[in-house]
Coordinates of C-alpha atoms in Angstrom, one line a residue:
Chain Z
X15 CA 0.0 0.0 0.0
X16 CA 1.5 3.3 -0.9
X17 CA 0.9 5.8 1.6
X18 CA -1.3 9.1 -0.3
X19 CA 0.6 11.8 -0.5
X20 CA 3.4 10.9 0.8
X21 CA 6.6 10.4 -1.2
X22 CA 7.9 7.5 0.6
X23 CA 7.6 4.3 -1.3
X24 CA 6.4 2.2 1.1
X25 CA 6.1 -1.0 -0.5
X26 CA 9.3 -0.5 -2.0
X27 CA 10.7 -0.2 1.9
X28 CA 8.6 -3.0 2.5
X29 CA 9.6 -5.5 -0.1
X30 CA 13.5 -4.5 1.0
X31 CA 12.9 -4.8 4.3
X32 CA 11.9 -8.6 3.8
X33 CA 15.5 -8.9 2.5
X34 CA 16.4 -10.8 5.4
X35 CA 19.4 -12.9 4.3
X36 CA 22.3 -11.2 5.8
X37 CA 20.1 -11.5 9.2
X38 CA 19.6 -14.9 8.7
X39 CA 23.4 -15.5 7.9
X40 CA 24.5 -13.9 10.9
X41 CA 21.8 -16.2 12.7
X42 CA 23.7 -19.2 11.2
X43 CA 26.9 -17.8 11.8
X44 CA 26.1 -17.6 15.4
X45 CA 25.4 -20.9 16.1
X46 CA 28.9 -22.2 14.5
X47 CA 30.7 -19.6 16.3
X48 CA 29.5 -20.9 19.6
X49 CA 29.9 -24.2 18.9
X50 CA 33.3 -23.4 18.2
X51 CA 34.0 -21.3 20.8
X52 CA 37.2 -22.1 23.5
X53 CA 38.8 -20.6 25.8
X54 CA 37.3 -17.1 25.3
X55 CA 39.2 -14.1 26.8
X56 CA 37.1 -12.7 30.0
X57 CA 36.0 -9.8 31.2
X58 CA 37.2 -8.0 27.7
X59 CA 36.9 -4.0 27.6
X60 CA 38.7 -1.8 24.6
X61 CA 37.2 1.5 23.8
X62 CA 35.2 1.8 20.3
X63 CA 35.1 5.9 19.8
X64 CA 36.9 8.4 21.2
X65 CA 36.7 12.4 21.5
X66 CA 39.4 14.5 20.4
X67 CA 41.0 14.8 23.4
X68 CA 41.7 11.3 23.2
X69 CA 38.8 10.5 26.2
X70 CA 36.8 7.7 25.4
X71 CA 33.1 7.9 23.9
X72 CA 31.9 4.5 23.5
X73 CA 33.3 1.7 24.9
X74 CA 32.4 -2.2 24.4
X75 CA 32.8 -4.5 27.6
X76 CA 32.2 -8.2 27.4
X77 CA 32.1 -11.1 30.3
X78 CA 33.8 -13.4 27.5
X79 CA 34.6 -12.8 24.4
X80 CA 36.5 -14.4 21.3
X81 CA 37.8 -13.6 18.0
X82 CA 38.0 -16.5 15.0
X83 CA 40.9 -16.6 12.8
X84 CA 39.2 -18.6 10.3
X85 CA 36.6 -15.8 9.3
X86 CA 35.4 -12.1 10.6
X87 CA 33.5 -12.8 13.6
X88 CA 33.7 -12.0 17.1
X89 CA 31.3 -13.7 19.3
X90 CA 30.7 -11.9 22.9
X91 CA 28.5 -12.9 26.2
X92 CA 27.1 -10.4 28.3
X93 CA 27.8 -7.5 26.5
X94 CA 27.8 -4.0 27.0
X95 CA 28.3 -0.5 25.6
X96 CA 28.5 2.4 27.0
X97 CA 28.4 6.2 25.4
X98 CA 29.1 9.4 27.2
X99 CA 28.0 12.6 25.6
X100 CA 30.5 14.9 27.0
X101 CA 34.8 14.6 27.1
X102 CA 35.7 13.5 30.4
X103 CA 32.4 12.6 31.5
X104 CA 31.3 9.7 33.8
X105 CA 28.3 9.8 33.4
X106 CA 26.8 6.7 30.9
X107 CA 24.1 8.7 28.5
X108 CA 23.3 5.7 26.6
X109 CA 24.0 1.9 27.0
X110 CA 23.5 -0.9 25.2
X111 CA 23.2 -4.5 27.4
X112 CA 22.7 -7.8 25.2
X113 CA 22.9 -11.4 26.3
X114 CA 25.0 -13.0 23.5
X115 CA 26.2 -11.0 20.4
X116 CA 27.9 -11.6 17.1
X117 CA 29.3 -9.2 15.2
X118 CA 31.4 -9.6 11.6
X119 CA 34.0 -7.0 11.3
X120 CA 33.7 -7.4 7.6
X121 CA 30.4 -5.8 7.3
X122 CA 30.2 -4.5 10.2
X123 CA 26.7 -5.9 10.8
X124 CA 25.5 -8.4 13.8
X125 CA 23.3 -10.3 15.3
X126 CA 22.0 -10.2 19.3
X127 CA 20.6 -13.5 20.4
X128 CA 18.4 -13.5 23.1
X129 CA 17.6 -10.3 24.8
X130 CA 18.8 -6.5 24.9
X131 CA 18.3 -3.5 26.5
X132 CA 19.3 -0.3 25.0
X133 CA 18.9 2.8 27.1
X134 CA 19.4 6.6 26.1
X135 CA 18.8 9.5 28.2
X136 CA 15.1 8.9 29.1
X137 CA 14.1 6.3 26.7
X138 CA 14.7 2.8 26.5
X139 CA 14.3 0.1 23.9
X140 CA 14.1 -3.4 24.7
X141 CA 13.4 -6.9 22.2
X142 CA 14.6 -10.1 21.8
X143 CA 16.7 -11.0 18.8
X144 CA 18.1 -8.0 16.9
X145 CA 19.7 -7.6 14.3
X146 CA 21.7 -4.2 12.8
X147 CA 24.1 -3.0 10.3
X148 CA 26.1 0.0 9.9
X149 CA 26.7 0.2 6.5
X150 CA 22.8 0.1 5.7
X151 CA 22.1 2.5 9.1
X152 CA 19.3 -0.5 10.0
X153 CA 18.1 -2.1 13.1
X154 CA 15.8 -4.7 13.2
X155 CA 14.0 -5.9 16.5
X156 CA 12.3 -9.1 15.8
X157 CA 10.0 -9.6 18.9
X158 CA 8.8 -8.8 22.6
X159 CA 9.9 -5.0 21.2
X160 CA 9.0 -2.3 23.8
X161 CA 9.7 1.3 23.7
X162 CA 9.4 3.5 26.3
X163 CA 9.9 7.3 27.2
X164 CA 9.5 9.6 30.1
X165 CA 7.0 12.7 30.4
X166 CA 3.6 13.5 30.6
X167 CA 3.0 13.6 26.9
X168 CA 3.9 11.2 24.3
X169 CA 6.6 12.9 21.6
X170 CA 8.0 10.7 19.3
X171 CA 10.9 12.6 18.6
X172 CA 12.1 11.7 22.2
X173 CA 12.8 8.3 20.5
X174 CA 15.5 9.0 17.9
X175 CA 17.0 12.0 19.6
Chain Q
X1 CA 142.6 -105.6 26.9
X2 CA 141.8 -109.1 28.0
X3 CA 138.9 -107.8 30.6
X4 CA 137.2 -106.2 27.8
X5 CA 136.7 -109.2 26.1
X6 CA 135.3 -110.4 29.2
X7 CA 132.7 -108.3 29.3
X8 CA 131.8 -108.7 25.7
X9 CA 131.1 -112.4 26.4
X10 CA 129.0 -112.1 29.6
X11 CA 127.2 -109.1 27.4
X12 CA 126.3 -111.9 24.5
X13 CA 125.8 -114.1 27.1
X14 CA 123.0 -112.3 28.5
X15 CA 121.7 -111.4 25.1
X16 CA 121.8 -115.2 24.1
X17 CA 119.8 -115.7 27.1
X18 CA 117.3 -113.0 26.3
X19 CA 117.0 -114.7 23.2
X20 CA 116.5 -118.0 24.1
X21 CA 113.7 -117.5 27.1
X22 CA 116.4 -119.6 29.1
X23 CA 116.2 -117.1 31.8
X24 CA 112.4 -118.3 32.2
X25 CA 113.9 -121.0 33.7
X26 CA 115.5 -119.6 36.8
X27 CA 114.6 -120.0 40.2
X28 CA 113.1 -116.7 40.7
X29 CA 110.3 -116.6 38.3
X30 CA 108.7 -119.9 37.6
X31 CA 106.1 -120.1 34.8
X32 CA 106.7 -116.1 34.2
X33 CA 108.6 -115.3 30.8
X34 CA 110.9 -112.7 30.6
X35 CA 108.7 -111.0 27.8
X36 CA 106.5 -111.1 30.1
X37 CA 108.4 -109.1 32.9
X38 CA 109.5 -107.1 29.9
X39 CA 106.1 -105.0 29.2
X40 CA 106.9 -102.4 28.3
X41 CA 103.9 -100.2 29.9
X42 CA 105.6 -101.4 33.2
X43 CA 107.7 -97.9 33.5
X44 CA 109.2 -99.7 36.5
X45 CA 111.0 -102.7 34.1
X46 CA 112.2 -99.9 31.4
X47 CA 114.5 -97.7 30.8
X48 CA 115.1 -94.0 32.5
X49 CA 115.4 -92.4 29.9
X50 CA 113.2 -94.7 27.6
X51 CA 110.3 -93.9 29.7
X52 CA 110.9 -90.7 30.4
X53 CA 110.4 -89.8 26.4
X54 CA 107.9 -91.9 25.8
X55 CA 105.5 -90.0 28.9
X56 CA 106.5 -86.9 27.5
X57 CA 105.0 -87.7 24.2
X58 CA 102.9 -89.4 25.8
X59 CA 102.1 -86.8 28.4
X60 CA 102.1 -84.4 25.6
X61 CA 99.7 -85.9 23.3
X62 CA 97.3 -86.7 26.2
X63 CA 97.8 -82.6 26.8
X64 CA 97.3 -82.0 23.1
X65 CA 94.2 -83.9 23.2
X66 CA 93.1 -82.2 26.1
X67 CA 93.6 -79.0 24.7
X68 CA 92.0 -80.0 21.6
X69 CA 88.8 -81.1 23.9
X70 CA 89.0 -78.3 25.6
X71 CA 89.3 -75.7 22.7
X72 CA 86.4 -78.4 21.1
X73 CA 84.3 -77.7 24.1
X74 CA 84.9 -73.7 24.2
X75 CA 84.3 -73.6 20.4
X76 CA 81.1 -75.9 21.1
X77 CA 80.2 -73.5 24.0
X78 CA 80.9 -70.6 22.4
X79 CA 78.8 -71.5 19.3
X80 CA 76.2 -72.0 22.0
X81 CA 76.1 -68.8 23.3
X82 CA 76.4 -67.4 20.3
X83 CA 73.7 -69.5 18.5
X84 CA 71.7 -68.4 22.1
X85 CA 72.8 -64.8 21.3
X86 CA 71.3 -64.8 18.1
X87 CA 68.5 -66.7 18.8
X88 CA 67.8 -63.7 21.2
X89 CA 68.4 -61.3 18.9
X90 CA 65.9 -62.7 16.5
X91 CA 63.1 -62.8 18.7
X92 CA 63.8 -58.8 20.7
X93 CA 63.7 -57.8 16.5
X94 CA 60.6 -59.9 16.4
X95 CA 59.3 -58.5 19.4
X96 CA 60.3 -55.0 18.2
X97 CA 58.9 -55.8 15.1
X98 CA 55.5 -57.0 16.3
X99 CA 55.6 -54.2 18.7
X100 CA 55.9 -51.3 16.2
X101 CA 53.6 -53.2 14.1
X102 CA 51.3 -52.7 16.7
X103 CA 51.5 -49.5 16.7
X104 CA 51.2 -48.6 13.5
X105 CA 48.2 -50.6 13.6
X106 CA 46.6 -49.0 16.5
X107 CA 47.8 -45.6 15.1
X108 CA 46.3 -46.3 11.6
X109 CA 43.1 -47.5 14.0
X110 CA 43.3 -43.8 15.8
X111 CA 43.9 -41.9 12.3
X112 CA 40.9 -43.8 10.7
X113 CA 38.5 -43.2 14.1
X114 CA 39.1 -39.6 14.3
X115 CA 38.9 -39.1 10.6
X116 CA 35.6 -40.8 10.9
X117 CA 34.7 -38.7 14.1
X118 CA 35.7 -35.6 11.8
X119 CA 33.7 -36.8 9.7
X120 CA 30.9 -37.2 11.7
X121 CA 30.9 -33.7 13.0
X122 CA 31.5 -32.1 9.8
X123 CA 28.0 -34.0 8.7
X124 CA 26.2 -32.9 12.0
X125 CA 27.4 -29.6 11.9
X126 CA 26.2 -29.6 7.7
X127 CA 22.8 -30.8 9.3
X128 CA 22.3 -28.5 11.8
X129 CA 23.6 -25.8 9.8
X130 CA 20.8 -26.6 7.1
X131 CA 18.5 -27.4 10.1
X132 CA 19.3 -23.8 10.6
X133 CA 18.7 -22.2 7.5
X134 CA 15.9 -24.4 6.8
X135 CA 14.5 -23.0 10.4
X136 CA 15.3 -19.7 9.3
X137 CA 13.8 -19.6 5.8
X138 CA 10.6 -21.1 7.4
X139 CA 10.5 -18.7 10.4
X140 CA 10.5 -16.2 7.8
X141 CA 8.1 -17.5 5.4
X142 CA 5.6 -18.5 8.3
X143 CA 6.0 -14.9 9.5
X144 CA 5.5 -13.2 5.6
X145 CA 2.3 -15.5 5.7
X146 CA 1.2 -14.4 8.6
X147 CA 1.7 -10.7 8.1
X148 CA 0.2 -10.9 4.6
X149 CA -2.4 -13.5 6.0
X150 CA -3.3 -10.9 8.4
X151 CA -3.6 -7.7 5.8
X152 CA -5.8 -10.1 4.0
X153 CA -8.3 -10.0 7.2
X154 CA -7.8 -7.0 7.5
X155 CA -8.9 -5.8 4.2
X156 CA -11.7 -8.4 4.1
X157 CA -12.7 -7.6 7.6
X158 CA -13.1 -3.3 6.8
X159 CA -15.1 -4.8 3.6
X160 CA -17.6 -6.9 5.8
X161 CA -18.3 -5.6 8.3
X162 CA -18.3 -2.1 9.6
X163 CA -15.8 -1.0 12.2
X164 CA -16.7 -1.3 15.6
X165 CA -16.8 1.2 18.2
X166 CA -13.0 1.5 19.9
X167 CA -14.2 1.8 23.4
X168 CA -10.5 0.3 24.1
X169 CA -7.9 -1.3 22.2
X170 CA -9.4 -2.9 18.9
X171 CA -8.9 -6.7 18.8
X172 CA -6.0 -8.2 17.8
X173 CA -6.1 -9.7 14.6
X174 CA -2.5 -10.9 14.1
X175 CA -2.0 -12.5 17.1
X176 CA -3.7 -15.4 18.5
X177 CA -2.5 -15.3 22.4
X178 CA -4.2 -16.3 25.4
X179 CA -7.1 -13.5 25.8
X180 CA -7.5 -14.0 29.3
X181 CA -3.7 -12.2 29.4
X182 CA -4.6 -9.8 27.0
X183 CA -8.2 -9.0 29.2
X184 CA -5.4 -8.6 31.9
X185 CA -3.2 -5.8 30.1
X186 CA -6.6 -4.4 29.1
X187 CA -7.5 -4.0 32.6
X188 CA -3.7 -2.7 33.4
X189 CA -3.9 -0.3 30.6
X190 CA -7.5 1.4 31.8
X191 CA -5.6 1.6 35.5
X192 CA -2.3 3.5 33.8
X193 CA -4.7 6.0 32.2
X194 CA -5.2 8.2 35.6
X195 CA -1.2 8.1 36.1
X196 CA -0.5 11.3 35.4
X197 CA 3.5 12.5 34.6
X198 CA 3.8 8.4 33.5
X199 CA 5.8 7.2 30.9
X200 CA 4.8 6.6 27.1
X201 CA 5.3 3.0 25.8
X202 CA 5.3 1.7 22.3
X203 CA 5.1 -1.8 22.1
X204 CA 4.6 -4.2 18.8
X205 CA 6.1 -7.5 17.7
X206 CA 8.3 -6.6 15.4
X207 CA 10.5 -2.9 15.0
X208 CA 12.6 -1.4 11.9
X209 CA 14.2 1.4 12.4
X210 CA 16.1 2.3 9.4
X211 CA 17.5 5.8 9.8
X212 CA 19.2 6.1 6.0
X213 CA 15.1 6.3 5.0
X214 CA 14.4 7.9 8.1
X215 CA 11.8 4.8 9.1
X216 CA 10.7 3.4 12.1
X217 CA 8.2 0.8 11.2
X218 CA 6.1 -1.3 14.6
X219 CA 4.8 -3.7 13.3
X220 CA 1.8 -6.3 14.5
X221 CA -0.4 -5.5 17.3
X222 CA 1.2 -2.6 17.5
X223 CA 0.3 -0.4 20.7
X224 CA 1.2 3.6 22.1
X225 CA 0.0 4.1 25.3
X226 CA 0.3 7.6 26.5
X227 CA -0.5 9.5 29.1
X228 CA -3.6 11.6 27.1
X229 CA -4.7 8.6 24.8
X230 CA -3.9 5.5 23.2
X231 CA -3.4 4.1 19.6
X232 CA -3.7 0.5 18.3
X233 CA -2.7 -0.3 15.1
X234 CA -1.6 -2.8 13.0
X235 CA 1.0 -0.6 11.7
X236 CA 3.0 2.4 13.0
X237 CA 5.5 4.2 11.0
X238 CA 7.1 7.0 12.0
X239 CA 8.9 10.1 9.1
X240 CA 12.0 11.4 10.2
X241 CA 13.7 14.4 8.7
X242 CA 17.3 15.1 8.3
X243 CA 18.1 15.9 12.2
X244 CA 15.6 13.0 13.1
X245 CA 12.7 15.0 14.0
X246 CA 9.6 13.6 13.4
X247 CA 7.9 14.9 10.3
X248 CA 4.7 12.0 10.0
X249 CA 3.4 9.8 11.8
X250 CA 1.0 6.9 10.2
X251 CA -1.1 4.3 11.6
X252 CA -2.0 1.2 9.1
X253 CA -4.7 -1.6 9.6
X254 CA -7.7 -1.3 12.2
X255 CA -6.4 2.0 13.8
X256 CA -7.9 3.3 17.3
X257 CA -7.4 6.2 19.1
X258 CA -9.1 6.3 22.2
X259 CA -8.8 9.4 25.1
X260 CA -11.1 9.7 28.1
X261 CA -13.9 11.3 26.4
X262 CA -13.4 10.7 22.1
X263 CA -12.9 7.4 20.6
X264 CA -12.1 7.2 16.7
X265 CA -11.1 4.2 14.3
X266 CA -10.4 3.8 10.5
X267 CA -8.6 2.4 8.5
X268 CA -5.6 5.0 8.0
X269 CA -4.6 7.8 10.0
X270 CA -1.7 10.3 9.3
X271 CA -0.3 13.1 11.2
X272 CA 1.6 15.8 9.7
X273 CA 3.8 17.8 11.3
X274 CA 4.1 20.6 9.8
X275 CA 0.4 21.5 9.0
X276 CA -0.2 20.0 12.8
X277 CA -2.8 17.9 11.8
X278 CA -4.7 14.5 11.4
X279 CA -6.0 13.1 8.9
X280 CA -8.4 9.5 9.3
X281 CA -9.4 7.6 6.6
X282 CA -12.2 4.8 5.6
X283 CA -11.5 2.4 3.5
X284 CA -13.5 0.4 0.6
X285 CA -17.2 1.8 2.0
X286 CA -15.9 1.9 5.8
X287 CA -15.7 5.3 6.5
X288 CA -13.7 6.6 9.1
X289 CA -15.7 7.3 12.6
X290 CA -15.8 9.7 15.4
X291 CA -17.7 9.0 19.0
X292 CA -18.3 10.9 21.4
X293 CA -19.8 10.6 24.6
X294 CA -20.5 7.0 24.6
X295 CA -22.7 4.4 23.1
X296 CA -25.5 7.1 23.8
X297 CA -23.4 10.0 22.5
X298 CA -23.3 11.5 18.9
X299 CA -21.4 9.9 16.2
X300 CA -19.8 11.4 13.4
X301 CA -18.5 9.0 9.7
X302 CA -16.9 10.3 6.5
X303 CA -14.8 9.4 4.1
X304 CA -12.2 11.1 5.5
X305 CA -11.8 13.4 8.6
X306 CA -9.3 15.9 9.4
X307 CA -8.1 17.4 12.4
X308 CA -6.1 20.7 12.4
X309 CA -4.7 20.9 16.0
X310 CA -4.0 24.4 16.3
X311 CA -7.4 25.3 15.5
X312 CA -9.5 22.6 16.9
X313 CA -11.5 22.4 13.9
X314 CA -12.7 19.3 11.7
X315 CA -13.2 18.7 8.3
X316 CA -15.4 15.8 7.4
X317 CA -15.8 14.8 3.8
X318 CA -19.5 13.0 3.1
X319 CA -20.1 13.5 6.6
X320 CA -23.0 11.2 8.5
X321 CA -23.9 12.7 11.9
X322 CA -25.6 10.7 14.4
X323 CA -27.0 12.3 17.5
X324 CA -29.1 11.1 20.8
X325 CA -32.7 11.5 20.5
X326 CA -33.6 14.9 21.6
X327 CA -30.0 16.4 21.0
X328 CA -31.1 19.2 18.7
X329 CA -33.9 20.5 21.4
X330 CA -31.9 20.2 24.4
X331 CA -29.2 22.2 22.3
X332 CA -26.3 19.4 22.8
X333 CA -26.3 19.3 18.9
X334 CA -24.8 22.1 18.7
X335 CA -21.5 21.4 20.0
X336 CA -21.2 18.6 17.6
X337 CA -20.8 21.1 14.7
X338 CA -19.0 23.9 16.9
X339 CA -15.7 23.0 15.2
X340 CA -17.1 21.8 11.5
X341 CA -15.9 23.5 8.4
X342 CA -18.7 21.7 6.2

């Protein structure tokens, strides 16, 4: 159904947005990665982004995590990020905690098994099974997905600011 | 000169004798011949020096002999021992032989189990990989189905049958979950209403957010609650602009919006941002309604209505309005039109 007057094509969205095989590879690639998993490094934490002052942004943290030579993946278990908005701040603005996660460095796309939990100033986002890519800006929640945001009046900017 | 010659006689004398066995004869050794005292084993009857040659040779041949016996029984022993050597050798090169034999074998035995272990996990993990996929593709097909299963309803159920009243959250045609649980959330949701300052939750099945389009799509059973009113839809996407502001909001599929006193449903509704407004529309002969105050209040159905926000007026194309027995004389009619363009 195209959407009147608008110029958003959105069976065109639609129809892409059913192109789920780089989801579903991911999905397979998880299960071989844990199967193959040993002797995982514990209690992993390396910074992702940092400000120009050389403090750090974003930083990933990880109960156990491992890296396979054989291919791109890194495979991770109780994982969580954590963005701070200002240089030299300690104060978390936005985190993202997921049960089991794997990401391929080749393109940079992943998949979150189980559940996650992101939260961002007043809003959080929580589902089970997610899948995102950076290259194609996309995030994809496959079930139990709840949104939520404080004050007295619903404003959906709240969610993407 | 003359005893010489003597002596020469009595010496043939004697060897006449000897010759003769006369001597045999003598008083001394009756019946016993001289030959016979003459043996000549009898060391004691010969000659010094006779018998003193013939035990050397004798003593030496018997020594030779022994020697020879002896060196006969080391050779004999030593071929023993060495026959005993080598027969030991053989058999620690047989042992050694049968031993790394063994081993070969068992190791050929190992090589060929865990090749066939290898092999064996390289065909279960082939299986479950395909399990996988073929888990996947079906997970994803069931859930196209569904979702296209469920438009179909939709779009059969707005031909049907006309829309029902949203007094609260309109059924849930894509989901076929225990009711009793959803009669709970119902309840739930009517108690959050009155909690004033309380948070604003979204929830659906399924979310996209893809922020190159600028899309946030909730999809199935898809439910806002806020503080001032609630929304159910099938469908919710949300426009962003450049700086991810919102610029429209629209509701797909058996939309509700419900507040303490109004209650509308269609088919479609869209809000604009930047003419602050909201528009509802019908679909295929199900126009888009408007209730208010109740099952005995007034009731208002067009094609499409609008809503400009700023304003607080309405715009109803083919508008059908309902009212209570009575409405126009009491002079609540009015108030139904207060905000009407046409």
């Amino acid at each position: 159904m195209a959407l009147a007057g608008l110029s958003f094509n959105s069976e065109q969205w639609l129809s892409e947005r059913a192109d789920d095989s780089d989801m579903m590879r991911l999905r397979v690639a998880y299960r071989d990665c844990v199967a193959k998993v040993e002797s995982p490094a514990e209690n992993v934490v390396f910074p992702l982004e940092s400000f120009p002052d050389g403090s750090v942004k974003s930083r990933l943290s990880a109960a156990r995590a491992q890296m396979f030579s054989d291919s791109d993946y890194i495979w991770g278990e109780d994982i969580r990020v954590e963005q701070y908005r200002e240089a030299g701040s300690t104060n978390v603005w936005a985190s993202l905690n997921a049960e089991n996660c794997i990401v391929d460095r080749k393109t940079k796309s992943g998949w979150v098994e189980g559940s996650a939990t992101m939260v961002y100033g007043d809003s959080s986002v929580k589902g089970r099974g997610i899948y995102f890519s950076l290259p194609r800006e996309y995030i994809k929640i496959l079930s139990k997905c709840e949104i939520r945001t404080k004050g007295a009046k619903f404003d959906p900017r709240s969610l993407v600011k | 000169m003359k005893f010489r010659v003597c002596s020469s006689a009595i010496v043939l004398a004697v060897l006449a004798l000897l010759a003769t066995g006369g001597f045999a004869a003598s008083e001394n050794a009756p019946g016993v011949s001289i030959a016979d005292l003459m043996n000549p084993d009898d060391v004691m009857l010969r000659k010094p020096a006779q018998a003193s040659a013939e035990d050397a040779t004798e003593l030496a041949r018997k020594a030779a002999a022994e020697k020879a016996a002896a060196e006969a029984a080391a050779k004999a022993a030593a071929d023993a021992r060495r026959r005993a050597e080598e027969q030991a050798r053989k058999e620690a090169e047989q042992r050694e032989r049968l031993r790394k034999e063994a081993e070969a074998k068992a190791a050929a035995e190992a090589a060929a189990k865990a090749a066939a272990e290898a092999k064996r996990r390289e065909e279960e993990r082939a299986r479950k990989e395909a399990e996988e996929k073929a888990a996947a593709e079906a997970a994803a097909k069931a859930a196209e189905e569904a979702r296209q299963r469920a438009e179909e309803e939709a779009r059969q159920a707005a031909k049907t049958k006309k829309l029902a009243p949203p007094a609260g959250p309109q059924p849930d045609i894509l989901e076929t979950t225990d009711a009793k649980q959803k009669s709970d959330t119902g309840a739930k949701r009517k108690d959050k209403k009155r909690q004033p300052g309380r948070d604003a939750v979204i929830t659906a099945e399924r979310t996209d957010y893809d922020r190159k389009e600028g899309v946030i799509l909730f999809d199935r059973n898809v439910y806002v609650d806020d503080e001032q009113y609630q929304l159910h839809a099938d469908r919710l996407f949300l426009f962003l602009d450049g700086t991810n502001d919102l610029k429209r909001l629209v509701a797909l599929g058996n939309v509700a919006i419900t507040n303490e006193e109004k209650n509308a449903s269609c088919a479609r509704a869209v809000y604009v941002k930047q003419s602050s407004k909201i528009v509802m529309y019908g679909e295929d002969g199900n126009p888009a309604q408007l209730y208010q105050g109740g099952k005995k209040g007034s009731t208002v159905k067009g094609e499409r209505i609008t809503f400009w926000l700023n304003s607080e007026q309405v715009e109803i194309e083919k508008p059908v309005v309902t009212v209570p027995g009575g409405s126009f004389r009491s002079g609540d009619g009015k108030d139904l039109f207060k905000n009407m363009k046409k």
